[in-house]
Amino acid sequence: MKQLLSLCALALLSACSPQNSDKSESVPTPTATKSETTSAISFDEARFRSDIKTLSSDEFEGRAPTTKGEKLTLDYLSAAFKEMGLDTTYQDTYLQPVPMVSYTASEAQKISLAGISMNYRKDIVLSTRHDKGGVDIKDAPLVFVGYGVNAPEYQWNDYQDLDMKGKIAVILVNDPGFAHPESDKFNGKAMTYYGRWSYKFEEASRQGALGAIIIHDTAPASYPWAVVENSWTGAQQDLVFSQEMQDARIDVEGWITMDSAKALFKKAGFELDPLMARAADSAINLDLNQTADISFSSKAEYADSYNVVATLPGSDASQEHILFTAHWDHIGIDETKDGDNIYNGALDNASGTAGILEIARQFAAQAKQGNGLKRSLTFIATTGEEQGLLGSRYYAANPIYPIDKTVAVFNLDSTNVYGKTQDYTIVGKGQSELEAYLIEAAKGQNRTATRERNPASGGFFRSDHFSFAKLGVPAVFAGGGSVPLDEATAQYKEAMQAQMKGCYHNVCDHYRADWDLSGALQDLAVYYQAAQALANNQDWPGYYKGSEFNSLRPAKD
């Protein structure tokens, strides 16, 4: 959940205007080509645009998993892959079942922290990932555990000598490197996996905690409270786990606003700001000598969602696969909202889904002309990314093609709607040898590869490629850039960004007819050329020394 980048990639620059239609206020648009050509292929902008518009239409209802919107999306994608002539991969269908459970916490929550009554949505957002009918917690001790990190390689353990049984951890967002980028702590401004909310809940579970609450702070989180409110309320999907794994999870998890957290700490006799400074300097844990009362009902509903998986077989090394991933899901409908209540998810991620369709079409057309690839390409439109990379996590754990035969992953999560750029952003640049293929392809467009402008947002850990990186498969998330091609593009970008401000995970992320998609087509060409080069050689890229994943599949040097 993703300014991740001027990459537009996770669209955190993105934005909001109140209307929800294809019409929008006039934006100066630079001259754009109708298609982007590379080698013998030509991307069709009209078709790419049409896919985005259809997938993000009101008819698709925001594409939430296990809804009518999912059924429409699955039918649309399956029909598209069938028309291309791609192989089905799972029991003669393009659909891979992903067993999911949807947890819906009641909006009527009674929450008291240190005797302070907290208002659901306004002050705090809590949920549970257990099928027990709800949560009823009384007098649970609150413990501040700094950043909630247990990282032996950094000699850092915020849980040192703590017994968290029956207690609720209160945790800072991001990791210590964010507060002191000039130090050698963690990875400086660039977030490590220890900074991700998902890690913090996982670690609290491993520590035996009853619950965990993350203190929201816009800068280190890289998104405002509105994103938390929109993303963490309503139905929350998750994978179905074994009973043993389920029992080990914390009972309650969620977020609290900074103002409410400061009030909590003040009631406990502490000022939060100095404690935040201490937590960034060294591991810390502190009993707040206060308790929590939390009560709300919750229901669990079980249903399969689906990844859409299609393969273009290779020739000489068909058992070796290069993956393209893009999540088809978004947030769906919020029935509690008046007026426009559909989270259309045009940029995030109808655009990325349309991107893998267009890339697949071009490779399929080339194969029909006798220009096939040696290695196989597999295209995966994943479910449940917005709920914690669920579809990609499931595929990685239950691969249709073996992980040790998976050469690399190219991930699209939002595309560049701000026009062509002079540079090319690789999120988390410096991770793996796979990036060299992107750098070479970008050079062909006279573009310079750079890393994202806001590495503190932890972009490398926030989209589907990460599910494969954790298993050692070189995976990249790239596209866009921060330097517009020319002055006309710069003026257009400034106007469009103003129009789209606040639309990340909001109802105003809808299709806009005046988007300049020439930059997106430019980026599709980079991915196409990189995959083409890798698919026609015998290279197995690996992770560089210094990467968290080097030990899993090391680079040759």
PDB file of N, CA and C in Angstrom, residues 128 176 347 450 557:
ATOM      1  N   THR A 128      -9.466  -8.023  14.053  1.00  0.00           N
ATOM      2  CA  THR A 128      -8.941  -9.305  14.497  1.00  0.00           C
ATOM      3  C   THR A 128      -8.912 -10.259  13.319  1.00  0.00           C
ATOM      4  N   PRO A 176      14.390   2.103  12.776  1.00  0.00           N
ATOM      5  CA  PRO A 176      15.260   3.145  13.344  1.00  0.00           C
ATOM      6  C   PRO A 176      16.067   3.926  12.323  1.00  0.00           C
ATOM      7  N   LEU A 347      -5.622   3.674 -11.288  1.00  0.00           N
ATOM      8  CA  LEU A 347      -4.163   3.673 -11.288  1.00  0.00           C
ATOM      9  C   LEU A 347      -3.650   2.455 -10.535  1.00  0.00           C
ATOM     10  N   THR A 450      17.571   5.103 -11.937  1.00  0.00           N
ATOM     11  CA  THR A 450      17.800   5.640 -10.596  1.00  0.00           C
ATOM     12  C   THR A 450      16.941   4.857  -9.608  1.00  0.00           C
ATOM     13  N   ASP A 557      28.925 -12.680  -8.742  1.00  0.00           N
ATOM     14  CA  ASP A 557      30.131 -12.055  -8.202  1.00  0.00           C
ATOM     15  C   ASP A 557      30.023 -11.873  -6.697  1.00  0.00           C
TER      16      ASP A 557
END
